[in-house]
PDB file of C-alpha atoms in Angstrom:
ATOM      1  CA  UNK A  28       8.447 -27.714   7.498  1.00 93.00           C
ATOM      2  CA  UNK A  29       5.499 -27.016   5.245  1.00 96.00           C
ATOM      3  CA  UNK A  30       3.717 -23.728   5.813  1.00 97.00           C
ATOM      4  CA  UNK A  31       0.664 -22.304   4.121  1.00 98.00           C
ATOM      5  CA  UNK A  32       0.108 -18.706   5.137  1.00 97.00           C
ATOM      6  CA  UNK A  33      -3.119 -17.019   4.114  1.00 97.00           C
ATOM      7  CA  UNK A  34      -3.424 -13.294   3.788  1.00 97.00           C
ATOM      8  CA  UNK A  35      -5.636 -11.410   6.162  1.00 95.00           C
ATOM      9  CA  UNK A  36      -9.301 -11.501   5.262  1.00 95.00           C
ATOM     10  CA  UNK A  37     -11.550  -8.808   6.532  1.00 95.00           C
ATOM     11  CA  UNK A  38     -14.919  -7.162   6.608  1.00 97.00           C
ATOM     12  CA  UNK A  39     -16.461  -6.399   3.239  1.00 97.00           C
ATOM     13  CA  UNK A  40     -19.808  -4.940   2.299  1.00 97.00           C
ATOM     14  CA  UNK A  41     -22.392  -6.841   0.302  1.00 98.00           C
ATOM     15  CA  UNK A  42     -21.407  -6.758  -3.353  1.00 98.00           C
ATOM     16  CA  UNK A  43     -17.793  -5.963  -2.596  1.00 98.00           C
ATOM     17  CA  UNK A  44     -14.603  -7.740  -3.574  1.00 98.00           C
ATOM     18  CA  UNK A  45     -11.673  -9.254  -1.771  1.00 98.00           C
ATOM     19  CA  UNK A  46      -8.607 -11.185  -2.871  1.00 98.00           C
ATOM     20  CA  UNK A  47      -7.082 -13.814  -0.646  1.00 98.00           C
ATOM     21  CA  UNK A  48      -3.616 -15.174  -1.140  1.00 98.00           C
ATOM     22  CA  UNK A  49      -1.854 -18.200   0.285  1.00 98.00           C
ATOM     23  CA  UNK A  50       1.928 -18.354   0.274  1.00 98.00           C
ATOM     24  CA  UNK A  51       3.444 -21.813   0.489  1.00 98.00           C
ATOM     25  CA  UNK A  52       6.862 -22.820   1.707  1.00 98.00           C
ATOM     26  CA  UNK A  53       8.639 -26.043   2.526  1.00 97.00           C
ATOM     27  CA  UNK A  54       7.201 -27.948  -0.422  1.00 96.00           C
ATOM     28  CA  UNK A  55       7.603 -28.182  -4.178  1.00 97.00           C
ATOM     29  CA  UNK A  56       4.644 -25.972  -4.878  1.00 98.00           C
ATOM     30  CA  UNK A  57       4.371 -26.773  -8.571  1.00 97.00           C
ATOM     31  CA  UNK A  58       3.574 -30.409  -7.745  1.00 98.00           C
ATOM     32  CA  UNK A  59       0.622 -29.630  -5.535  1.00 98.00           C
ATOM     33  CA  UNK A  60      -3.014 -29.242  -6.411  1.00 98.00           C
ATOM     34  CA  UNK A  61      -4.276 -26.255  -4.441  1.00 98.00           C
ATOM     35  CA  UNK A  62      -7.706 -25.527  -3.082  1.00 98.00           C
ATOM     36  CA  UNK A  63      -9.640 -23.058  -1.013  1.00 98.00           C
ATOM     37  CA  UNK A  64     -12.145 -24.305   1.526  1.00 98.00           C
ATOM     38  CA  UNK A  65     -14.397 -22.405   3.875  1.00 98.00           C
ATOM     39  CA  UNK A  66     -16.224 -23.109   7.069  1.00 98.00           C
ATOM     40  CA  UNK A  67     -19.109 -21.051   8.343  1.00 97.00           C
ATOM     41  CA  UNK A  68     -20.252 -21.209  11.974  1.00 92.00           C
ATOM     42  CA  UNK A  69     -22.182 -24.382  12.655  1.00 95.00           C
ATOM     43  CA  UNK A  70     -21.463 -25.789   9.208  1.00 97.00           C
ATOM     44  CA  UNK A  71     -19.039 -28.302   7.775  1.00 97.00           C
ATOM     45  CA  UNK A  72     -15.962 -27.224   5.902  1.00 98.00           C
ATOM     46  CA  UNK A  73     -16.701 -27.083   2.190  1.00 98.00           C
ATOM     47  CA  UNK A  74     -14.662 -26.883  -0.978  1.00 98.00           C
ATOM     48  CA  UNK A  75     -14.861 -23.465  -2.617  1.00 98.00           C
ATOM     49  CA  UNK A  76     -12.414 -23.720  -5.510  1.00 98.00           C
ATOM     50  CA  UNK A  77      -9.559 -25.880  -6.691  1.00 98.00           C
ATOM     51  CA  UNK A  78      -6.763 -25.623  -9.232  1.00 98.00           C
ATOM     52  CA  UNK A  79      -4.463 -28.298 -10.533  1.00 98.00           C
ATOM     53  CA  UNK A  80      -0.700 -28.209 -10.093  1.00 97.00           C
ATOM     54  CA  UNK A  81      -0.068 -26.692 -13.503  1.00 95.00           C
ATOM     55  CA  UNK A  82      -3.032 -24.373 -13.293  1.00 91.00           C
ATOM     56  CA  UNK A  83      -4.565 -26.016 -16.312  1.00 92.00           C
ATOM     57  CA  UNK A  84      -7.832 -26.925 -14.689  1.00 97.00           C
ATOM     58  CA  UNK A  85     -10.072 -25.336 -12.089  1.00 98.00           C
ATOM     59  CA  UNK A  86     -13.361 -26.171 -10.475  1.00 97.00           C
ATOM     60  CA  UNK A  87     -15.737 -24.291  -8.250  1.00 98.00           C
ATOM     61  CA  UNK A  88     -18.588 -24.853  -5.867  1.00 98.00           C
ATOM     62  CA  UNK A  89     -21.882 -24.024  -7.527  1.00 98.00           C
ATOM     63  CA  UNK A  90     -22.467 -21.291  -4.958  1.00 97.00           C
ATOM     64  CA  UNK A  91     -19.431 -19.286  -6.109  1.00 98.00           C
ATOM     65  CA  UNK A  92     -19.313 -19.991  -9.841  1.00 98.00           C
ATOM     66  CA  UNK A  93     -19.086 -16.796 -11.825  1.00 98.00           C
ATOM     67  CA  UNK A  94     -18.116 -14.780  -8.741  1.00 98.00           C
ATOM     68  CA  UNK A  95     -14.880 -16.336  -7.488  1.00 98.00           C
ATOM     69  CA  UNK A  96     -11.695 -17.058  -9.419  1.00 98.00           C
ATOM     70  CA  UNK A  97      -8.837 -19.236  -8.252  1.00 98.00           C
ATOM     71  CA  UNK A  98      -5.391 -18.760  -9.752  1.00 98.00           C
ATOM     72  CA  UNK A  99      -1.797 -19.553  -8.927  1.00 98.00           C
ATOM     73  CA  UNK A 100       1.681 -18.277  -9.564  1.00 98.00           C
ATOM     74  CA  UNK A 101       4.106 -21.164  -9.337  1.00 97.00           C
ATOM     75  CA  UNK A 102       7.071 -18.796  -9.525  1.00 97.00           C
ATOM     76  CA  UNK A 103       5.856 -17.142  -6.322  1.00 98.00           C
ATOM     77  CA  UNK A 104       4.571 -20.310  -4.622  1.00 98.00           C
ATOM     78  CA  UNK A 105       1.259 -18.564  -4.158  1.00 98.00           C
ATOM     79  CA  UNK A 106      -2.378 -19.346  -4.823  1.00 98.00           C
ATOM     80  CA  UNK A 107      -5.066 -16.681  -4.974  1.00 98.00           C
ATOM     81  CA  UNK A 108      -8.807 -16.469  -4.573  1.00 98.00           C
ATOM     82  CA  UNK A 109     -10.441 -13.448  -6.129  1.00 98.00           C
ATOM     83  CA  UNK A 110     -13.896 -13.001  -4.649  1.00 98.00           C
ATOM     84  CA  UNK A 111     -16.351 -10.644  -6.316  1.00 98.00           C
ATOM     85  CA  UNK A 112     -20.014  -9.847  -5.717  1.00 98.00           C
ATOM     86  CA  UNK A 113     -19.677 -11.039  -2.157  1.00 98.00           C
ATOM     87  CA  UNK A 114     -22.782 -12.030  -0.235  1.00 97.00           C
ATOM     88  CA  UNK A 115     -23.414 -12.427   3.493  1.00 97.00           C
ATOM     89  CA  UNK A 116     -23.561 -16.184   2.970  1.00 96.00           C
ATOM     90  CA  UNK A 117     -19.904 -16.067   1.916  1.00 98.00           C
ATOM     91  CA  UNK A 118     -19.012 -15.207   5.503  1.00 98.00           C
ATOM     92  CA  UNK A 119     -16.706 -17.929   6.785  1.00 98.00           C
ATOM     93  CA  UNK A 120     -13.181 -18.821   7.705  1.00 98.00           C
ATOM     94  CA  UNK A 121     -11.323 -19.536   4.482  1.00 98.00           C
ATOM     95  CA  UNK A 122      -8.593 -22.165   4.409  1.00 98.00           C
ATOM     96  CA  UNK A 123      -5.866 -22.856   1.911  1.00 98.00           C
ATOM     97  CA  UNK A 124      -5.203 -26.523   1.128  1.00 98.00           C
ATOM     98  CA  UNK A 125      -2.313 -28.231  -0.657  1.00 98.00           C
ATOM     99  CA  UNK A 126      -2.542 -31.814  -1.812  1.00 98.00           C
ATOM    100  CA  UNK A 127      -0.002 -34.136  -3.434  1.00 97.00           C
ATOM    101  CA  UNK A 128      -0.012 -37.379  -1.545  1.00 93.00           C
ATOM    102  CA  UNK A 129       0.099 -35.492   1.722  1.00 93.00           C
ATOM    103  CA  UNK A 130      -2.421 -32.803   2.543  1.00 97.00           C
ATOM    104  CA  UNK A 131      -1.571 -29.527   4.235  1.00 98.00           C
ATOM    105  CA  UNK A 132      -3.788 -26.758   5.586  1.00 98.00           C
ATOM    106  CA  UNK A 133      -3.316 -23.108   6.285  1.00 98.00           C
ATOM    107  CA  UNK A 134      -4.393 -21.553   9.553  1.00 97.00           C
ATOM    108  CA  UNK A 135      -7.488 -19.938   8.078  1.00 97.00           C
ATOM    109  CA  UNK A 136      -8.550 -16.354   7.595  1.00 98.00           C
ATOM    110  CA  UNK A 137     -11.884 -14.773   8.486  1.00 98.00           C
ATOM    111  CA  UNK A 138     -13.985 -13.183   5.776  1.00 98.00           C
ATOM    112  CA  UNK A 139     -17.113 -11.356   6.887  1.00 98.00           C
ATOM    113  CA  UNK A 140     -19.605  -9.896   4.445  1.00 98.00           C
ATOM    114  CA  UNK A 141     -22.033  -7.384   5.842  1.00 97.00           C
ATOM    115  CA  UNK A 142     -25.521  -6.961   4.444  1.00 89.00           C
TER     116      UNK A 142
END
């Protein structure tokens, strides 16, 4: 079956960096557009960053532009989210998402940014 397994998040200080990864299995990874979403307490889940199947195009939420970078390695069936200049408002559970007809979600990983 399809599995999306995110790396462990963690506690980071304001201004720090963290890289998340999401390893996919059970699907033809190179066909799937991949995204990262996040959900903060009491808020709706929101799109953070997305990358097309070939990696040729990316887009970002305005709140993370210039700070976060999404990338993928189709040979490793993995998508990454490099997060720099982290702020307390980036604190959330981060979810990996795969979409190609069907949509799949990872289990989520907690990222906490301390002020």
